mmCIF file of C-alpha atoms in Angstrom:
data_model
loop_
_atom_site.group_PDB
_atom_site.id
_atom_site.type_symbol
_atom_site.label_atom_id
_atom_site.label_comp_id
_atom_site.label_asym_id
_atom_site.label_seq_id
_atom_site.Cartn_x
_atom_site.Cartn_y
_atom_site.Cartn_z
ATOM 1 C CA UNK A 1 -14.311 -40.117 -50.649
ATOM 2 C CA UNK A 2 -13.851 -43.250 -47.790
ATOM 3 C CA UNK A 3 -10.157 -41.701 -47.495
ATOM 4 C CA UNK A 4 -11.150 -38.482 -46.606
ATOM 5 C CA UNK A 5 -14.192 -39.176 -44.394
ATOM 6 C CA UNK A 6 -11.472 -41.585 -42.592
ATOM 7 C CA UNK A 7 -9.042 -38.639 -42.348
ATOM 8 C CA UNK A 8 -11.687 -36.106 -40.726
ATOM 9 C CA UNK A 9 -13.660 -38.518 -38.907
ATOM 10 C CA UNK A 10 -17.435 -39.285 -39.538
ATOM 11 C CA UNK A 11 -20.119 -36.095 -40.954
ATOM 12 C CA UNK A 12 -21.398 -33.917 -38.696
ATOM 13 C CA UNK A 13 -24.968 -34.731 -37.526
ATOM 14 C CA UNK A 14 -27.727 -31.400 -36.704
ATOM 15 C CA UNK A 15 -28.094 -30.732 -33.316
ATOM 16 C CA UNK A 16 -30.778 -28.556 -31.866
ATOM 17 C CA UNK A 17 -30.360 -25.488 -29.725
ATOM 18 C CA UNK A 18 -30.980 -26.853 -26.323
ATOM 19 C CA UNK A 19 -28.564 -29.330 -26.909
ATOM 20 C CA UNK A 20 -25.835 -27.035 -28.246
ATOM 21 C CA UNK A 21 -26.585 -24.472 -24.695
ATOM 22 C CA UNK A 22 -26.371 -27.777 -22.561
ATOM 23 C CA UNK A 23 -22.898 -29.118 -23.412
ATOM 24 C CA UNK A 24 -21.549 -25.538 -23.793
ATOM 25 C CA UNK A 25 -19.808 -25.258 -19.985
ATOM 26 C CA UNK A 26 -18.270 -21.495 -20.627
ATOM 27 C CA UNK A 27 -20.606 -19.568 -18.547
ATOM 28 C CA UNK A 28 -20.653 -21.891 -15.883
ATOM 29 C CA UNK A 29 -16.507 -22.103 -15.560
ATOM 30 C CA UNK A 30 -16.917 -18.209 -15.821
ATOM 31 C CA UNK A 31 -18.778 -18.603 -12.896
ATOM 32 C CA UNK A 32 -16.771 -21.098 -11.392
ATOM 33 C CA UNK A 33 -13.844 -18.753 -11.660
ATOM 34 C CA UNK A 34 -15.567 -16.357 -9.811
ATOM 35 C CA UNK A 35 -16.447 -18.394 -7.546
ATOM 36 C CA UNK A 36 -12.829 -19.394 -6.960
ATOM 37 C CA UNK A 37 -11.492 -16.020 -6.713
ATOM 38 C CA UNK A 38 -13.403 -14.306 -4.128
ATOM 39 C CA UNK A 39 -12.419 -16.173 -1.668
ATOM 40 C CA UNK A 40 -8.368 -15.711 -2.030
ATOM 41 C CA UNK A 41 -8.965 -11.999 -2.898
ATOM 42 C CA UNK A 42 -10.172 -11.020 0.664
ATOM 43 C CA UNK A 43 -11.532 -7.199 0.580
ATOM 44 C CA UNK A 44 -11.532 -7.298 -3.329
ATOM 45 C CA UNK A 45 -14.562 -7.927 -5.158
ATOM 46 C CA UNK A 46 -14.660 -10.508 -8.143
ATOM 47 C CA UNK A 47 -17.707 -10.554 -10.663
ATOM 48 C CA UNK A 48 -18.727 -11.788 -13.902
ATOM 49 C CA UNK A 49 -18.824 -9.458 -16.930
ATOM 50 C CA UNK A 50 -19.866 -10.559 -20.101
ATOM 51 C CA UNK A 51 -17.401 -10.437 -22.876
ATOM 52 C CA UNK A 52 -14.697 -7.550 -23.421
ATOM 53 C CA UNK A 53 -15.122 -4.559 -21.231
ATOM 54 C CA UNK A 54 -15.048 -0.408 -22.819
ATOM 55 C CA UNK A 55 -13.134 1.794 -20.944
ATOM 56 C CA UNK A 56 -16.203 4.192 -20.587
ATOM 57 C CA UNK A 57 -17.918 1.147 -18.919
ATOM 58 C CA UNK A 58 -15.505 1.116 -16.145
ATOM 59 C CA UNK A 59 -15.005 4.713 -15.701
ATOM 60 C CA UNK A 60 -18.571 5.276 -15.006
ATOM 61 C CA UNK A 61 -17.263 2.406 -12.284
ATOM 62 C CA UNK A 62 -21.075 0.218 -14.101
ATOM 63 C CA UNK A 63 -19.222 -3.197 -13.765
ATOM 64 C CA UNK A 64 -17.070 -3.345 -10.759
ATOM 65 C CA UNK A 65 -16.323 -1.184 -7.632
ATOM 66 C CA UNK A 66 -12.668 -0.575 -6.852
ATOM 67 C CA UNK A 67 -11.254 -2.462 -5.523
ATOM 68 C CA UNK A 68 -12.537 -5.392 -8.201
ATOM 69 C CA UNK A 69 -12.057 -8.007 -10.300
ATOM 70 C CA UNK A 70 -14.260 -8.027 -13.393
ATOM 71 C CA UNK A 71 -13.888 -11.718 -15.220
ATOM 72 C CA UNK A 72 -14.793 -12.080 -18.744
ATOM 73 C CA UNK A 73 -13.200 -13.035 -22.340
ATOM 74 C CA UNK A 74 -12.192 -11.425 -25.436
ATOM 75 C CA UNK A 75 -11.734 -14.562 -27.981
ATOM 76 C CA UNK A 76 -12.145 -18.011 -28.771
ATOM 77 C CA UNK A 77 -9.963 -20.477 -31.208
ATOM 78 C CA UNK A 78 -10.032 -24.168 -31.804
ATOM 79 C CA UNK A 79 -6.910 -26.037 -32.259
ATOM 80 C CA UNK A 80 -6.069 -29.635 -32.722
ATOM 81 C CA UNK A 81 -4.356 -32.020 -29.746
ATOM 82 C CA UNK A 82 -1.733 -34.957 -31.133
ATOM 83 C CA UNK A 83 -4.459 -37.029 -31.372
ATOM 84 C CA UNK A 84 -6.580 -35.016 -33.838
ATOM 85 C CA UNK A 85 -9.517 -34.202 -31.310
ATOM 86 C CA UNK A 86 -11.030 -30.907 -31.544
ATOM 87 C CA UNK A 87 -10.345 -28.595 -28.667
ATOM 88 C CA UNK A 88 -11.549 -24.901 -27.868
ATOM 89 C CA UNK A 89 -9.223 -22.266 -26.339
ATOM 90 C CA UNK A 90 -10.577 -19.295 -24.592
ATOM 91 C CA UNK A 91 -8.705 -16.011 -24.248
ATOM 92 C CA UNK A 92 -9.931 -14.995 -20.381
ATOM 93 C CA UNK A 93 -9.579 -11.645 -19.065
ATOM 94 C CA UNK A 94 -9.735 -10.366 -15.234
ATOM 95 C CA UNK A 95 -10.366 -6.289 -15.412
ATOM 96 C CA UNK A 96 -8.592 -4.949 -12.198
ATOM 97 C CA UNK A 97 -10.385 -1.638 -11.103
ATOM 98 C CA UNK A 98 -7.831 0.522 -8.054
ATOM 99 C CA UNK A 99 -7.935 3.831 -6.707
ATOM 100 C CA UNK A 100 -5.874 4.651 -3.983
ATOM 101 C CA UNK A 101 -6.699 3.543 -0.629
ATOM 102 C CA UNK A 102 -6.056 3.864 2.852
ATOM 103 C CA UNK A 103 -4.426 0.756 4.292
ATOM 104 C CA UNK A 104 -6.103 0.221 8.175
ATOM 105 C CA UNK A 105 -3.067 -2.670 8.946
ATOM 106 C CA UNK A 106 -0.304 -0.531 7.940
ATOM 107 C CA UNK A 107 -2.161 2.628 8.707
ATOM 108 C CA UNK A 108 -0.623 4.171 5.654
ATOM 109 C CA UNK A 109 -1.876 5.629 2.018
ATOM 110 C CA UNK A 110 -1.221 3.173 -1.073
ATOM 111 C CA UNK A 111 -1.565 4.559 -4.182
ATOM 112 C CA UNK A 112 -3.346 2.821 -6.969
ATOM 113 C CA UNK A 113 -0.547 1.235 -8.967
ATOM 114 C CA UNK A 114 0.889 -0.808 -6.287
ATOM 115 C CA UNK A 115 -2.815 -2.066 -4.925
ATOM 116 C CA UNK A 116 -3.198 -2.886 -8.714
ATOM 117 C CA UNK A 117 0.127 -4.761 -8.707
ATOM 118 C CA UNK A 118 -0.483 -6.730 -5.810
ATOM 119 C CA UNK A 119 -3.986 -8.059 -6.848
ATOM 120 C CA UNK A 120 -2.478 -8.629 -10.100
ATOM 121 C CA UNK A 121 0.307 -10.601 -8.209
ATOM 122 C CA UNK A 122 -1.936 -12.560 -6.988
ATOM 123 C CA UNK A 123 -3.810 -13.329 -9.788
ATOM 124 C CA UNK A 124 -0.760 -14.607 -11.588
ATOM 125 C CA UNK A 125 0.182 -16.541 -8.718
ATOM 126 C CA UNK A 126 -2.740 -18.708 -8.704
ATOM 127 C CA UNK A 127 -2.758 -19.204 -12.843
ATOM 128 C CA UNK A 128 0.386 -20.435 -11.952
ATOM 129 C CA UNK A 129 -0.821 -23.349 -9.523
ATOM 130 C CA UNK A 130 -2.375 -25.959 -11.241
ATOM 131 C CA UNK A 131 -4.549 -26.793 -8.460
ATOM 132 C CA UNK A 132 -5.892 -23.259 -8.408
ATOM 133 C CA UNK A 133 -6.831 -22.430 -11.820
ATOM 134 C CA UNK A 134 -8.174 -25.770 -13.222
ATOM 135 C CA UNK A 135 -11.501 -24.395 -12.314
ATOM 136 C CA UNK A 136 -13.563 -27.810 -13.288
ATOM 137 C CA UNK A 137 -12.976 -31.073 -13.930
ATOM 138 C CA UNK A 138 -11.428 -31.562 -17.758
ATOM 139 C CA UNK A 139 -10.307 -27.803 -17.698
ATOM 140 C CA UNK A 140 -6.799 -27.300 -19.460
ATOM 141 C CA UNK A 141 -3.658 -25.656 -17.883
ATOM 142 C CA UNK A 142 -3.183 -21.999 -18.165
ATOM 143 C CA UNK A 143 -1.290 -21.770 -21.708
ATOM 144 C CA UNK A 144 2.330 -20.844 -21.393
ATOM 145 C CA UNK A 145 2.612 -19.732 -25.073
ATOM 146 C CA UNK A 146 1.591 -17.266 -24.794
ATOM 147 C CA UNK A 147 2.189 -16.720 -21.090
ATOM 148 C CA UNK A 148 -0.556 -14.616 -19.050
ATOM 149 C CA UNK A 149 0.296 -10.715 -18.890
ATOM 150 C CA UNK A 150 -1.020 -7.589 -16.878
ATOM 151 C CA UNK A 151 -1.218 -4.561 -18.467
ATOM 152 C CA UNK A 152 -2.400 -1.101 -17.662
ATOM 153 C CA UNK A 153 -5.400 0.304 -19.869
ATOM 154 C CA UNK A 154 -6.577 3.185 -18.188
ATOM 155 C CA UNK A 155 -6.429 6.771 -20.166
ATOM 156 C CA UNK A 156 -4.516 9.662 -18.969
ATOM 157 C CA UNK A 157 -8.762 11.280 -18.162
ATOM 158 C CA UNK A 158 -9.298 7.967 -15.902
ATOM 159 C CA UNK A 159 -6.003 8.379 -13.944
ATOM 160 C CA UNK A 160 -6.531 12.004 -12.843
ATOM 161 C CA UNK A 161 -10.194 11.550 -12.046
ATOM 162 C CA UNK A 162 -8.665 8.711 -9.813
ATOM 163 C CA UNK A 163 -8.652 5.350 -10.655
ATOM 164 C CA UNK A 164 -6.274 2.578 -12.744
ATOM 165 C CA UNK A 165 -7.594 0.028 -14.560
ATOM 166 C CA UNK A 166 -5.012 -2.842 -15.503
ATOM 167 C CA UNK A 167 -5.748 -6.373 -17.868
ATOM 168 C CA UNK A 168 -4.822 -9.345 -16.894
ATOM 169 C CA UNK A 169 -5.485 -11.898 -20.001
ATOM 170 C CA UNK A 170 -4.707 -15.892 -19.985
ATOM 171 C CA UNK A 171 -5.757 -18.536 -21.848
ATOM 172 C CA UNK A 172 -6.916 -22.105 -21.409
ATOM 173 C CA UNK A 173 -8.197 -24.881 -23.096
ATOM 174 C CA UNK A 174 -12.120 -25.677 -22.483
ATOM 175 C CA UNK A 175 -12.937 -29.531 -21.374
ATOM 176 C CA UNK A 176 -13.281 -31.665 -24.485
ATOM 177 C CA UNK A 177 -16.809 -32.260 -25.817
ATOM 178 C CA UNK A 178 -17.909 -35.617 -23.977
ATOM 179 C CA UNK A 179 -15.495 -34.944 -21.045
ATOM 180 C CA UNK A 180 -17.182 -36.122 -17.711
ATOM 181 C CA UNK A 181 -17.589 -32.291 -16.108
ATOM 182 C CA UNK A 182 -20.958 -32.658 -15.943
ATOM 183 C CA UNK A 183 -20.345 -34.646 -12.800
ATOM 184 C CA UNK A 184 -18.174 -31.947 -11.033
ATOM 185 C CA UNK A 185 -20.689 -28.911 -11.807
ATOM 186 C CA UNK A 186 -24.082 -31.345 -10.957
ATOM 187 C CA UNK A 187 -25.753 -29.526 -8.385
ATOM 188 C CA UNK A 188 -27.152 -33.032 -6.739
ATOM 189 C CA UNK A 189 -23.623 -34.419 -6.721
ATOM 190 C CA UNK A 190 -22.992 -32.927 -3.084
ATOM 191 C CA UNK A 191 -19.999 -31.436 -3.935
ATOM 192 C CA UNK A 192 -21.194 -27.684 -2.612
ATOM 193 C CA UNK A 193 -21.263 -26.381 -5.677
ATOM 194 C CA UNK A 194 -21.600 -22.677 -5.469
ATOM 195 C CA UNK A 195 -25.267 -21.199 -6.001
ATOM 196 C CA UNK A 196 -24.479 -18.934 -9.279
ATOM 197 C CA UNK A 197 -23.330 -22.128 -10.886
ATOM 198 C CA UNK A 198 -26.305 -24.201 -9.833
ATOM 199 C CA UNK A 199 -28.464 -22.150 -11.203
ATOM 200 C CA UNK A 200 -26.531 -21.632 -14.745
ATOM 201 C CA UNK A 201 -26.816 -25.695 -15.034
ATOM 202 C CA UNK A 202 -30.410 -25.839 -13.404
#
């Protein structure tokens, strides 16, 4: 019994509710992402979504105006580091809504798959910087194995009435329990912490 309690580390001890919600920081580095987004995507507009979208959702255009960015995640894993310490890894997803649009610089018509392309460009551009995308303090890199990948998802219907909806889907580890991110998302640190994450940790 001492072996194996010194193999997988002391028993677990019961924790209330409030104190599970508190040190759980995903909706707040959902809205951090957000947060983070809006301002590189100028003219597109990034929101929060709550878990995995429906196609019908977006058709009836009830979670993001094209163009958008609709942020949200799909899944949720643990794995171990080298050290046996118990990490989470979420599967994010940024839901790119396009129609075709007229561009006022160029003056010309782009058609949806190319203004889905270049947002989705983009978006792959700044997982790739790891100043970018660590989106709080303690947050993992963006997971190379498997790398992140944009995909189409619309339906032949949702094409012809229109529109393109493409997937973009990364994933990163979550801050370690008892990692100091409470500091970076404290809305007294003076930091300018955005509003909609103020009010998640307030």
């Amino acid at each position: 019994m001492t072996d194996h309690l010194a193999a997988n580390g002391p028993a677990m001890q019961p924790t209330n509710l409030s104190d599970l919600i508190a040190r759980s920081p995903l909706e707040a580095i959902k809205s951090a992402i957000v947060a983070k987004l809006n301002p590189l995507l100028i003219g597109v507009k990034v929101e929060s979504h709550p878990g995995k979208l429906d196609i019908s959702d977006i058709m009836a255009k009830a979670v993001v105006s094209a163009p958008g960015v609709a942020i949200g995640w799909n899944r949720i894993r643990y794995s171990r580091t080298p050290s046996n310490e118990y990490v989470s890894i979420v599967s994010w997803l940024a839901y790119i809504v396009v129609e075709d649009f007229a561009d006022v610089a160029s003056k010309t018509r782009v058609n949806r798959e190319t203004g889905a392309h270049a947002i989705g460009d983009q978006l792959l551009e700044i997982l790739h910087s790891p100043n970018e995308s660590q989106w709080v303090a303690g947050m993992g890199l963006v997971e190379t194995d498997p790398a992140p990948e944009l995909k189409p998802v619309f339906t032949s219907k949702a094409y012809e009435e229109g529109a393109a909806y493409y997937a973009l889907s990364w994933e990163q580890h979550l801050p370690r329990r008892g990692d100091p991110i409470g500091a970076a998302l404290d809305p007294t640190s003076g930091s300018g912490l955005p509003p909609e994450i103020a009010a998640i940790l307030s």
